[in-house]
PDB file of C-alpha atoms and ligand atoms in Angstrom:
ATOM      1  CA  MET P 279      13.924  20.989  12.169  1.00  0.00           C
ATOM      2  CA  ARG P 280      13.333  18.610  15.065  1.00  0.00           C
ATOM      3  CA  PHE P 281      15.180  15.717  13.431  1.00  0.00           C
ATOM      4  CA  THR P 282      18.418  17.255  12.177  1.00  0.00           C
ATOM      5  CA  ASP P 283      20.943  14.428  11.663  1.00  0.00           C
ATOM      6  CA  LYS P 284      18.561  11.847  13.132  1.00  0.00           C
ATOM      7  CA  VAL P 285      18.334   8.560  11.213  1.00  0.00           C
ATOM      8  CA  VAL P 286      14.805   7.337  10.518  1.00  0.00           C
ATOM      9  CA  VAL P 287      14.006   3.900   9.031  1.00  0.00           C
ATOM     10  CA  ILE P 288      10.582   3.486   7.405  1.00  0.00           C
ATOM     11  CA  THR P 289       9.193   0.221   6.025  1.00  0.00           C
ATOM     12  CA  GLY P 290       6.646   0.388   3.234  1.00  0.00           C
ATOM     13  CA  GLY P 291       8.240   3.708   2.326  1.00  0.00           C
ATOM     14  CA  ALA P 292       7.754   3.542  -1.434  1.00  0.00           C
ATOM     15  CA  GLN P 293       4.299   5.118  -1.392  1.00  0.00           C
ATOM     16  CA  GLY P 294       1.299   6.185   0.651  1.00  0.00           C
ATOM     17  CA  ILE P 295       1.676   6.856   4.355  1.00  0.00           C
ATOM     18  CA  GLY P 296       5.278   5.562   4.455  1.00  0.00           C
ATOM     19  CA  ARG P 297       6.350   7.957   1.719  1.00  0.00           C
ATOM     20  CA  ALA P 298       4.561  10.862   3.423  1.00  0.00           C
ATOM     21  CA  CYS P 299       6.442  10.033   6.639  1.00  0.00           C
ATOM     22  CA  ALA P 300       9.740   9.955   4.740  1.00  0.00           C
ATOM     23  CA  GLU P 301       9.044  13.377   3.219  1.00  0.00           C
ATOM     24  CA  ARG P 302       8.038  14.805   6.596  1.00  0.00           C
ATOM     25  CA  PHE P 303      11.206  13.608   8.349  1.00  0.00           C
ATOM     26  CA  LEU P 304      13.374  14.813   5.452  1.00  0.00           C
ATOM     27  CA  SER P 305      11.754  18.251   5.689  1.00  0.00           C
ATOM     28  CA  GLU P 306      12.769  18.350   9.356  1.00  0.00           C
ATOM     29  CA  GLY P 307      16.428  17.507   8.708  1.00  0.00           C
ATOM     30  CA  ALA P 308      16.539  13.716   9.059  1.00  0.00           C
ATOM     31  CA  LYS P 309      18.370  11.112   7.032  1.00  0.00           C
ATOM     32  CA  VAL P 310      15.856   8.519   5.899  1.00  0.00           C
ATOM     33  CA  VAL P 311      16.163   4.831   5.045  1.00  0.00           C
ATOM     34  CA  ILE P 312      13.138   3.488   3.194  1.00  0.00           C
ATOM     35  CA  GLY P 313      12.503  -0.247   2.864  1.00  0.00           C
ATOM     36  CA  ASP P 314       9.885  -1.725   0.563  1.00  0.00           C
ATOM     37  CA  VAL P 315       9.177  -4.962  -1.274  1.00  0.00           C
ATOM     38  CA  ASP P 316       8.460  -3.025  -4.502  1.00  0.00           C
ATOM     39  CA  ALA P 317      12.033  -2.363  -5.647  1.00  0.00           C
ATOM     40  CA  SER P 318      11.303  -0.230  -8.703  1.00  0.00           C
ATOM     41  CA  LYS P 319       8.800   2.047  -6.974  1.00  0.00           C
ATOM     42  CA  LEU P 320      11.199   2.324  -4.038  1.00  0.00           C
ATOM     43  CA  ALA P 321      14.055   3.475  -6.283  1.00  0.00           C
ATOM     44  CA  ARG P 322      11.791   6.012  -8.011  1.00  0.00           C
ATOM     45  CA  THR P 323      10.532   7.384  -4.707  1.00  0.00           C
ATOM     46  CA  ALA P 324      14.058   7.730  -3.330  1.00  0.00           C
ATOM     47  CA  GLU P 325      15.027   9.804  -6.371  1.00  0.00           C
ATOM     48  CA  GLU P 326      11.923  11.964  -6.121  1.00  0.00           C
ATOM     49  CA  ILE P 327      12.098  12.817  -2.428  1.00  0.00           C
ATOM     50  CA  GLY P 328      15.804  13.285  -1.724  1.00  0.00           C
ATOM     51  CA  THR P 329      19.420  12.726  -2.708  1.00  0.00           C
ATOM     52  CA  ALA P 330      21.927   9.918  -2.087  1.00  0.00           C
ATOM     53  CA  ALA P 331      23.122  11.947   0.897  1.00  0.00           C
ATOM     54  CA  THR P 332      19.709  11.960   2.564  1.00  0.00           C
ATOM     55  CA  VAL P 333      17.729   8.911   1.375  1.00  0.00           C
ATOM     56  CA  LEU P 334      18.798   5.262   1.238  1.00  0.00           C
ATOM     57  CA  PRO P 335      16.398   2.816  -0.449  1.00  0.00           C
ATOM     58  CA  VAL P 336      16.762  -0.835   0.615  1.00  0.00           C
ATOM     59  CA  THR P 337      14.630  -3.508  -1.022  1.00  0.00           C
ATOM     60  CA  THR P 338      13.023  -5.320   1.904  1.00  0.00           C
ATOM     61  CA  ASP P 339      10.360  -7.928   2.535  1.00  0.00           C
ATOM     62  CA  VAL P 340       9.448  -7.277   6.166  1.00  0.00           C
ATOM     63  CA  ALA P 341       8.093 -10.815   6.515  1.00  0.00           C
ATOM     64  CA  ARG P 342      11.688 -12.110   6.198  1.00  0.00           C
ATOM     65  CA  LYS P 343      13.967 -11.704   9.210  1.00  0.00           C
ATOM     66  CA  ALA P 344      17.102 -11.654   7.054  1.00  0.00           C
ATOM     67  CA  ASP P 345      15.685  -8.719   5.057  1.00  0.00           C
ATOM     68  CA  VAL P 346      14.699  -6.765   8.171  1.00  0.00           C
ATOM     69  CA  ASP P 347      18.110  -7.302   9.764  1.00  0.00           C
ATOM     70  CA  ALA P 348      19.759  -6.223   6.495  1.00  0.00           C
ATOM     71  CA  LEU P 349      17.627  -3.055   6.402  1.00  0.00           C
ATOM     72  CA  ILE P 350      18.767  -2.018   9.861  1.00  0.00           C
ATOM     73  CA  ALA P 351      22.386  -2.983   9.104  1.00  0.00           C
ATOM     74  CA  ALA P 352      22.293  -0.835   5.947  1.00  0.00           C
ATOM     75  CA  ALA P 353      21.014   2.143   7.953  1.00  0.00           C
ATOM     76  CA  VAL P 354      23.832   1.793  10.492  1.00  0.00           C
ATOM     77  CA  GLU P 355      26.458   1.312   7.787  1.00  0.00           C
ATOM     78  CA  GLN P 356      25.319   4.280   5.687  1.00  0.00           C
ATOM     79  CA  PHE P 357      24.301   6.790   8.362  1.00  0.00           C
ATOM     80  CA  GLY P 358      25.904   5.422  11.554  1.00  0.00           C
ATOM     81  CA  ARG P 359      22.845   4.847  13.725  1.00  0.00           C
ATOM     82  CA  VAL P 360      19.095   4.319  13.992  1.00  0.00           C
ATOM     83  CA  ASP P 361      17.089   6.871  15.997  1.00  0.00           C
ATOM     84  CA  VAL P 362      13.556   6.176  14.782  1.00  0.00           C
ATOM     85  CA  MET P 363      12.021   3.010  13.333  1.00  0.00           C
ATOM     86  CA  ILE P 364       8.595   3.096  11.686  1.00  0.00           C
ATOM     87  CA  ASN P 365       7.031  -0.325  11.078  1.00  0.00           C
ATOM     88  CA  ASN P 366       4.611   0.815   8.394  1.00  0.00           C
ATOM     89  CA  ALA P 367       4.563  -1.826   5.631  1.00  0.00           C
ATOM     90  CA  GLY P 368       1.164  -3.461   5.381  1.00  0.00           C
ATOM     91  CA  VAL P 369      -1.258  -5.414   3.216  1.00  0.00           C
ATOM     92  CA  CYS P 370      -5.043  -5.653   3.419  1.00  0.00           C
ATOM     93  CA  PRO P 371      -6.839  -8.389   1.442  1.00  0.00           C
ATOM     94  CA  VAL P 372     -10.614  -8.005   1.253  1.00  0.00           C
ATOM     95  CA  ALA P 373     -13.098 -10.908   1.090  1.00  0.00           C
ATOM     96  CA  ASP P 374     -16.153 -12.350   2.758  1.00  0.00           C
ATOM     97  CA  PHE P 375     -15.127 -13.823   6.108  1.00  0.00           C
ATOM     98  CA  LEU P 376     -15.650 -17.450   5.024  1.00  0.00           C
ATOM     99  CA  ASP P 377     -13.779 -16.954   1.758  1.00  0.00           C
ATOM    100  CA  PHE P 378     -10.393 -15.893   3.155  1.00  0.00           C
ATOM    101  CA  THR P 379      -7.746 -18.473   2.249  1.00  0.00           C
ATOM    102  CA  GLU P 380      -5.029 -19.832   4.492  1.00  0.00           C
ATOM    103  CA  GLU P 381      -2.484 -18.169   2.206  1.00  0.00           C
ATOM    104  CA  GLN P 382      -4.133 -14.743   2.590  1.00  0.00           C
ATOM    105  CA  TYR P 383      -4.229 -15.171   6.350  1.00  0.00           C
ATOM    106  CA  ASP P 384      -0.591 -16.266   6.610  1.00  0.00           C
ATOM    107  CA  GLN P 385       0.677 -13.520   4.291  1.00  0.00           C
ATOM    108  CA  THR P 386      -1.242 -10.767   6.101  1.00  0.00           C
ATOM    109  CA  LEU P 387      -0.065 -11.885   9.529  1.00  0.00           C
ATOM    110  CA  ALA P 388       3.501 -12.334   8.245  1.00  0.00           C
ATOM    111  CA  VAL P 389       3.742  -8.815   6.795  1.00  0.00           C
ATOM    112  CA  ASN P 390       1.662  -6.793   9.244  1.00  0.00           C
ATOM    113  CA  LEU P 391       2.300  -8.547  12.541  1.00  0.00           C
ATOM    114  CA  LYS P 392       5.518 -10.557  12.274  1.00  0.00           C
ATOM    115  CA  GLY P 393       7.052  -7.734  10.244  1.00  0.00           C
ATOM    116  CA  ALA P 394       6.384  -5.257  13.056  1.00  0.00           C
ATOM    117  CA  PHE P 395       7.769  -7.663  15.656  1.00  0.00           C
ATOM    118  CA  LEU P 396      10.951  -8.327  13.674  1.00  0.00           C
ATOM    119  CA  GLY P 397      11.365  -4.639  12.875  1.00  0.00           C
ATOM    120  CA  THR P 398      10.966  -3.722  16.531  1.00  0.00           C
ATOM    121  CA  GLN P 399      13.553  -6.289  17.633  1.00  0.00           C
ATOM    122  CA  ALA P 400      16.098  -5.386  14.960  1.00  0.00           C
ATOM    123  CA  ALA P 401      15.787  -1.626  15.487  1.00  0.00           C
ATOM    124  CA  ALA P 402      15.912  -1.969  19.266  1.00  0.00           C
ATOM    125  CA  ARG P 403      19.108  -4.022  19.064  1.00  0.00           C
ATOM    126  CA  ALA P 404      20.762  -1.289  16.991  1.00  0.00           C
ATOM    127  CA  MET P 405      19.447   1.456  19.312  1.00  0.00           C
ATOM    128  CA  ILE P 406      20.754  -0.360  22.396  1.00  0.00           C
ATOM    129  CA  ALA P 407      24.144  -0.883  20.732  1.00  0.00           C
ATOM    130  CA  GLY P 408      24.223   2.835  19.884  1.00  0.00           C
ATOM    131  CA  GLY P 409      23.482   3.775  23.508  1.00  0.00           C
ATOM    132  CA  ARG P 410      21.283   6.767  22.647  1.00  0.00           C
ATOM    133  CA  GLY P 411      17.807   5.281  23.036  1.00  0.00           C
ATOM    134  CA  GLY P 412      15.276   5.789  20.290  1.00  0.00           C
ATOM    135  CA  VAL P 413      11.643   5.664  19.213  1.00  0.00           C
ATOM    136  CA  ILE P 414       9.779   2.839  17.470  1.00  0.00           C
ATOM    137  CA  ILE P 415       6.388   3.518  15.880  1.00  0.00           C
ATOM    138  CA  ASN P 416       4.006   0.820  14.658  1.00  0.00           C
ATOM    139  CA  MET P 417       1.428   1.727  12.005  1.00  0.00           C
ATOM    140  CA  SER P 418      -1.729   0.148  13.397  1.00  0.00           C
ATOM    141  CA  SER P 419      -5.307   0.948  12.338  1.00  0.00           C
ATOM    142  CA  ILE P 420      -8.714   1.679  13.801  1.00  0.00           C
ATOM    143  CA  ASN P 421      -9.418  -1.873  12.632  1.00  0.00           C
ATOM    144  CA  SER P 422      -7.218  -3.070  15.498  1.00  0.00           C
ATOM    145  CA  GLY P 423     -10.265  -2.623  17.721  1.00  0.00           C
ATOM    146  CA  LEU P 424     -13.247  -2.671  15.331  1.00  0.00           C
ATOM    147  CA  ALA P 425     -14.898  -5.838  14.041  1.00  0.00           C
ATOM    148  CA  ASN P 426     -14.935  -5.592  10.239  1.00  0.00           C
ATOM    149  CA  PRO P 427     -15.176  -9.178   8.918  1.00  0.00           C
ATOM    150  CA  SER P 428     -14.380  -8.235   5.303  1.00  0.00           C
ATOM    151  CA  VAL P 429     -10.804  -7.417   6.426  1.00  0.00           C
ATOM    152  CA  ALA P 430     -10.620 -10.075   9.167  1.00  0.00           C
ATOM    153  CA  PRO P 431      -6.942 -11.126   8.778  1.00  0.00           C
ATOM    154  CA  TYR P 432      -5.939  -7.453   8.638  1.00  0.00           C
ATOM    155  CA  ALA P 433      -7.983  -6.579  11.741  1.00  0.00           C
ATOM    156  CA  ILE P 434      -6.500  -9.551  13.600  1.00  0.00           C
ATOM    157  CA  SER P 435      -2.975  -8.514  12.587  1.00  0.00           C
ATOM    158  CA  LYS P 436      -3.478  -4.936  13.766  1.00  0.00           C
ATOM    159  CA  GLY P 437      -5.004  -6.076  17.059  1.00  0.00           C
ATOM    160  CA  GLY P 438      -1.854  -8.119  17.599  1.00  0.00           C
ATOM    161  CA  MET P 439       0.297  -5.210  16.538  1.00  0.00           C
ATOM    162  CA  ASN P 440      -1.052  -3.124  19.421  1.00  0.00           C
ATOM    163  CA  GLN P 441       0.340  -5.818  21.717  1.00  0.00           C
ATOM    164  CA  VAL P 442       3.712  -5.568  19.953  1.00  0.00           C
ATOM    165  CA  THR P 443       3.573  -1.887  20.850  1.00  0.00           C
ATOM    166  CA  SER P 444       2.639  -2.342  24.494  1.00  0.00           C
ATOM    167  CA  THR P 445       4.855  -5.337  25.282  1.00  0.00           C
ATOM    168  CA  ALA P 446       7.868  -3.809  23.541  1.00  0.00           C
ATOM    169  CA  ALA P 447       7.258  -0.500  25.334  1.00  0.00           C
ATOM    170  CA  VAL P 448       7.620  -2.250  28.683  1.00  0.00           C
ATOM    171  CA  ALA P 449      10.610  -4.326  27.572  1.00  0.00           C
ATOM    172  CA  LEU P 450      12.503  -1.404  26.057  1.00  0.00           C
ATOM    173  CA  ALA P 451      11.745   1.436  28.492  1.00  0.00           C
ATOM    174  CA  PRO P 452      14.874   0.633  30.570  1.00  0.00           C
ATOM    175  CA  HIS P 453      16.926   1.215  27.403  1.00  0.00           C
ATOM    176  CA  GLY P 454      15.477   4.674  26.785  1.00  0.00           C
ATOM    177  CA  ILE P 455      13.446   3.420  23.834  1.00  0.00           C
ATOM    178  CA  ARG P 456       9.808   4.524  23.479  1.00  0.00           C
ATOM    179  CA  VAL P 457       7.392   2.386  21.455  1.00  0.00           C
ATOM    180  CA  CYS P 458       4.139   3.932  20.199  1.00  0.00           C
ATOM    181  CA  GLY P 459       1.401   3.108  17.718  1.00  0.00           C
ATOM    182  CA  VAL P 460      -0.566   5.194  15.246  1.00  0.00           C
ATOM    183  CA  GLY P 461      -3.990   3.863  14.245  1.00  0.00           C
ATOM    184  CA  PRO P 462      -5.335   5.776  11.234  1.00  0.00           C
ATOM    185  CA  GLY P 463      -8.950   5.814  10.117  1.00  0.00           C
ATOM    186  CA  THR P 464      -9.450   5.638   6.353  1.00  0.00           C
ATOM    187  CA  ILE P 465      -6.664   7.452   4.521  1.00  0.00           C
ATOM    188  CA  ALA P 466      -6.594   8.180   0.784  1.00  0.00           C
ATOM    189  CA  THR P 467      -3.908   5.724  -0.402  1.00  0.00           C
ATOM    190  CA  ASP P 468      -3.745   2.672  -2.680  1.00  0.00           C
ATOM    191  CA  ILE P 469      -4.442   0.199   0.128  1.00  0.00           C
ATOM    192  CA  ILE P 470      -8.101   1.260   0.357  1.00  0.00           C
ATOM    193  CA  LYS P 471      -8.711   1.073  -3.401  1.00  0.00           C
ATOM    194  CA  GLY P 472      -9.596  -2.633  -3.285  1.00  0.00           C
ATOM    195  CA  ALA P 473     -11.839  -2.145  -0.295  1.00  0.00           C
ATOM    196  CA  PHE P 474     -13.834   0.958  -1.107  1.00  0.00           C
ATOM    197  CA  THR P 475     -13.962   1.515  -4.843  1.00  0.00           C
ATOM    198  CA  GLU P 476     -17.734   1.372  -4.846  1.00  0.00           C
ATOM    199  CA  ARG P 477     -19.735   4.421  -3.863  1.00  0.00           C
ATOM    200  CA  ALA P 478     -21.677   2.362  -1.295  1.00  0.00           C
ATOM    201  CA  GLY P 479     -18.465   1.312   0.448  1.00  0.00           C
ATOM    202  CA  MET P 480     -17.228   4.893   0.603  1.00  0.00           C
ATOM    203  CA  GLU P 481     -20.590   6.101   1.935  1.00  0.00           C
ATOM    204  CA  ALA P 482     -20.432   3.487   4.687  1.00  0.00           C
ATOM    205  CA  ILE P 483     -17.052   4.926   5.744  1.00  0.00           C
ATOM    206  CA  LEU P 484     -18.106   8.568   5.548  1.00  0.00           C
ATOM    207  CA  ALA P 485     -21.333   7.902   7.478  1.00  0.00           C
ATOM    208  CA  ARG P 486     -19.077   6.720  10.303  1.00  0.00           C
ATOM    209  CA  THR P 487     -16.649   9.637  10.116  1.00  0.00           C
ATOM    210  CA  PRO P 488     -17.811  12.782  11.969  1.00  0.00           C
ATOM    211  CA  MET P 489     -15.311  14.932  10.061  1.00  0.00           C
ATOM    212  CA  GLY P 490     -16.980  13.796   6.819  1.00  0.00           C
ATOM    213  CA  ARG P 491     -13.870  13.086   4.762  1.00  0.00           C
ATOM    214  CA  LEU P 492     -10.980  10.674   4.344  1.00  0.00           C
ATOM    215  CA  GLY P 493      -7.641  11.517   5.895  1.00  0.00           C
ATOM    216  CA  GLU P 494      -4.525  12.425   3.910  1.00  0.00           C
ATOM    217  CA  PRO P 495      -1.182  10.606   4.310  1.00  0.00           C
ATOM    218  CA  GLU P 496       0.423  13.881   5.443  1.00  0.00           C
ATOM    219  CA  GLU P 497      -2.003  14.031   8.383  1.00  0.00           C
ATOM    220  CA  ILE P 498      -0.682  10.670   9.567  1.00  0.00           C
ATOM    221  CA  ALA P 499       2.931  11.707   9.009  1.00  0.00           C
ATOM    222  CA  GLY P 500       2.366  14.695  11.308  1.00  0.00           C
ATOM    223  CA  VAL P 501       1.258  12.424  14.160  1.00  0.00           C
ATOM    224  CA  VAL P 502       4.195  10.080  13.560  1.00  0.00           C
ATOM    225  CA  ALA P 503       6.600  13.019  13.666  1.00  0.00           C
ATOM    226  CA  PHE P 504       5.053  14.255  16.932  1.00  0.00           C
ATOM    227  CA  LEU P 505       5.386  10.817  18.552  1.00  0.00           C
ATOM    228  CA  ALA P 506       9.004  10.553  17.364  1.00  0.00           C
ATOM    229  CA  SER P 507       9.848  14.024  18.699  1.00  0.00           C
ATOM    230  CA  PRO P 508      10.910  15.123  22.183  1.00  0.00           C
ATOM    231  CA  ASP P 509       7.421  16.663  22.605  1.00  0.00           C
ATOM    232  CA  ALA P 510       6.196  13.081  23.155  1.00  0.00           C
ATOM    233  CA  SER P 511       9.022  12.192  25.564  1.00  0.00           C
ATOM    234  CA  TYR P 512       6.665  10.800  28.247  1.00  0.00           C
ATOM    235  CA  ILE P 513       4.453   8.755  25.887  1.00  0.00           C
ATOM    236  CA  THR P 514       5.152   5.053  25.443  1.00  0.00           C
ATOM    237  CA  GLY P 515       3.018   1.961  24.876  1.00  0.00           C
ATOM    238  CA  GLU P 516       0.091   4.031  23.554  1.00  0.00           C
ATOM    239  CA  THR P 517      -1.581   3.846  20.151  1.00  0.00           C
ATOM    240  CA  ILE P 518      -3.020   7.174  18.961  1.00  0.00           C
ATOM    241  CA  TYR P 519      -5.922   7.256  16.495  1.00  0.00           C
ATOM    242  CA  PRO P 520      -6.024   9.996  13.832  1.00  0.00           C
ATOM    243  CA  ASP P 521      -9.407   8.957  12.409  1.00  0.00           C
ATOM    244  CA  GLY P 522     -11.626  12.018  11.969  1.00  0.00           C
ATOM    245  CA  GLY P 523     -13.620  10.980  15.054  1.00  0.00           C
ATOM    246  CA  ARG P 524     -14.596   7.550  13.726  1.00  0.00           C
ATOM    247  CA  ARG P 525     -13.753   5.373  16.712  1.00  0.00           C
ATOM    248  CA  ILE P 526     -15.833   7.345  19.183  1.00  0.00           C
ATOM    249  CA  LEU P 527     -18.949   7.659  17.000  1.00  0.00           C
ATOM    250  CA  ASN P 528     -21.980   5.741  18.283  1.00  0.00           C
ATOM    251  CA  TYR P 529     -24.561   6.449  15.573  1.00  0.00           C
ATOM    252  CA  THR P 530     -23.962   7.452  11.941  1.00  0.00           C
ATOM    253  CA  VAL P 531     -23.731  10.954  10.460  1.00  0.00           C
ATOM    254  CA  PRO P 532     -25.230  12.343   7.210  1.00  0.00           C
ATOM    255  CA  VAL P 533     -22.921  11.910   4.207  1.00  0.00           C
ATOM    256  CA  ARG P 534     -22.096  15.223   2.513  1.00  0.00           C
ATOM    257  CA  GLU P 535     -21.967  15.294  -1.315  1.00  0.00           C
TER     258      GLU P 535
HETATM  259  N1  NAD W  28      -4.753   3.907   4.097  1.00  0.00           N
HETATM  260  C1  NAD W  28      -5.496   3.617   5.147  1.00  0.00           C
HETATM  261  O1  NAD W  28      -6.717   3.849   5.174  1.00  0.00           O
HETATM  262  C2  NAD W  28      -4.871   3.004   6.376  1.00  0.00           C
HETATM  263  C3  NAD W  28      -5.633   2.986   7.546  1.00  0.00           C
HETATM  264  C4  NAD W  28      -5.097   2.422   8.695  1.00  0.00           C
HETATM  265  C5  NAD W  28      -3.810   1.886   8.664  1.00  0.00           C
HETATM  266  N2  NAD W  28      -3.089   1.919   7.511  1.00  0.00           N
HETATM  267  C6  NAD W  28      -1.757   1.316   7.539  1.00  0.00           C
HETATM  268  O2  NAD W  28      -0.788   2.205   7.048  1.00  0.00           O
HETATM  269  C7  NAD W  28       0.304   1.455   6.507  1.00  0.00           C
HETATM  270  C8  NAD W  28       0.659   2.013   5.138  1.00  0.00           C
HETATM  271  O3  NAD W  28      -0.448   1.800   4.268  1.00  0.00           O
HETATM  272  P1  NAD W  28      -0.802   2.771   3.056  1.00  0.00           P
HETATM  273  O4  NAD W  28      -2.173   3.248   3.265  1.00  0.00           O
HETATM  274  O5  NAD W  28       0.285   3.767   2.835  1.00  0.00           O
HETATM  275  O6  NAD W  28      -0.852   1.675   1.888  1.00  0.00           O
HETATM  276  P2  NAD W  28      -0.046   1.529   0.513  1.00  0.00           P
HETATM  277  O7  NAD W  28      -0.581   0.268  -0.089  1.00  0.00           O
HETATM  278  O8  NAD W  28      -0.122   2.782  -0.259  1.00  0.00           O
HETATM  279  O9  NAD W  28       1.474   1.316   0.993  1.00  0.00           O
HETATM  280  C9  NAD W  28       1.901   0.122   1.587  1.00  0.00           C
HETATM  281  C10 NAD W  28       3.363  -0.083   1.222  1.00  0.00           C
HETATM  282  O10 NAD W  28       3.823  -1.277   1.891  1.00  0.00           O
HETATM  283  C11 NAD W  28       4.598  -2.011   0.968  1.00  0.00           C
HETATM  284  N3  NAD W  28       4.646  -3.424   1.341  1.00  0.00           N
HETATM  285  C12 NAD W  28       3.662  -4.348   1.217  1.00  0.00           C
HETATM  286  N4  NAD W  28       4.118  -5.554   1.615  1.00  0.00           N
HETATM  287  C13 NAD W  28       5.397  -5.379   2.009  1.00  0.00           C
HETATM  288  C14 NAD W  28       6.403  -6.242   2.521  1.00  0.00           C
HETATM  289  N5  NAD W  28       6.176  -7.566   2.685  1.00  0.00           N
HETATM  290  N6  NAD W  28       7.608  -5.722   2.841  1.00  0.00           N
HETATM  291  C15 NAD W  28       7.857  -4.403   2.645  1.00  0.00           C
HETATM  292  N7  NAD W  28       6.965  -3.548   2.136  1.00  0.00           N
HETATM  293  C16 NAD W  28       5.740  -4.027   1.829  1.00  0.00           C
HETATM  294  C17 NAD W  28       3.919  -1.783  -0.377  1.00  0.00           C
HETATM  295  O11 NAD W  28       4.774  -2.101  -1.480  1.00  0.00           O
HETATM  296  C18 NAD W  28       3.567  -0.305  -0.279  1.00  0.00           C
HETATM  297  O12 NAD W  28       4.608   0.514  -0.754  1.00  0.00           O
HETATM  298  C19 NAD W  28      -0.152  -0.017   6.479  1.00  0.00           C
HETATM  299  O13 NAD W  28       0.406  -0.702   7.584  1.00  0.00           O
HETATM  300  C20 NAD W  28      -1.642   0.093   6.645  1.00  0.00           C
HETATM  301  O14 NAD W  28      -2.201  -1.053   7.259  1.00  0.00           O
HETATM  302  C21 NAD W  28      -3.589   2.457   6.364  1.00  0.00           C
END
């Protein structure tokens, strides 16, 4: 129960990794505010994972500053403070490099990169006003540092996100706020369905994953909880990669059936 009475805000909390984070923090005593652009799924998730006393759903488009500010304001109004902010909402269009449209590029950068920047600013302002410091965690990706042209706007957004993490870490350290990133490998959620529905696509991933399997959302939530906890009290500005060994692999490995 490392987070008893702590207030944790999670964007993209309606499903996938964001939902797994919400459930993890709830299980350790936190109050959780989940923001998501999908209002109906958000409401359903809030009902499934907690009660009105522990979970507040706030419909939020993280690409809109007014929405992000309103999300943080709702957390402060309902639960009195913000201790942990997780900028997790993300989108990942897939196409051949030359076929990406301007609209896809703008939308991906707006959600993944601007959303993290706005979320970091808004949460930090509330944390500074509260005078108790805090932790901000940005959900990056191994694609922040790998060159995969079929997700180019996504990879560009996550590369930029790592700079949100490091620049904010320096800016906010004097306020007792740590800023960290988590860069998952391929995790079994909806976001990868468009990318890897074909067997060949999945084999390409597994051949590059020494542990020979996808990750589960709960395995990412565990890393997020560690980084948000006092056990990580001297870590800031770093992005940690739970990826089954994928980033460090030079060659490929046999794919198990
Ligand atoms: N699944 C993976 O393999 C993987 C790997 C690396 C990084 N990530 C990152 O993890 C994060 C969560 O992804 P996931 O795998 O759980 O995917 P997901 O598609 O299951 O969940 C993403 C959530 O973000 C929400 N969202 C999308 N646009 C939004 C917006 N404008 N405002 C608010 N919410 C919005 C969606 O409604 C959805 O609930 C993303 O940032 C993603 O880039 C995922």
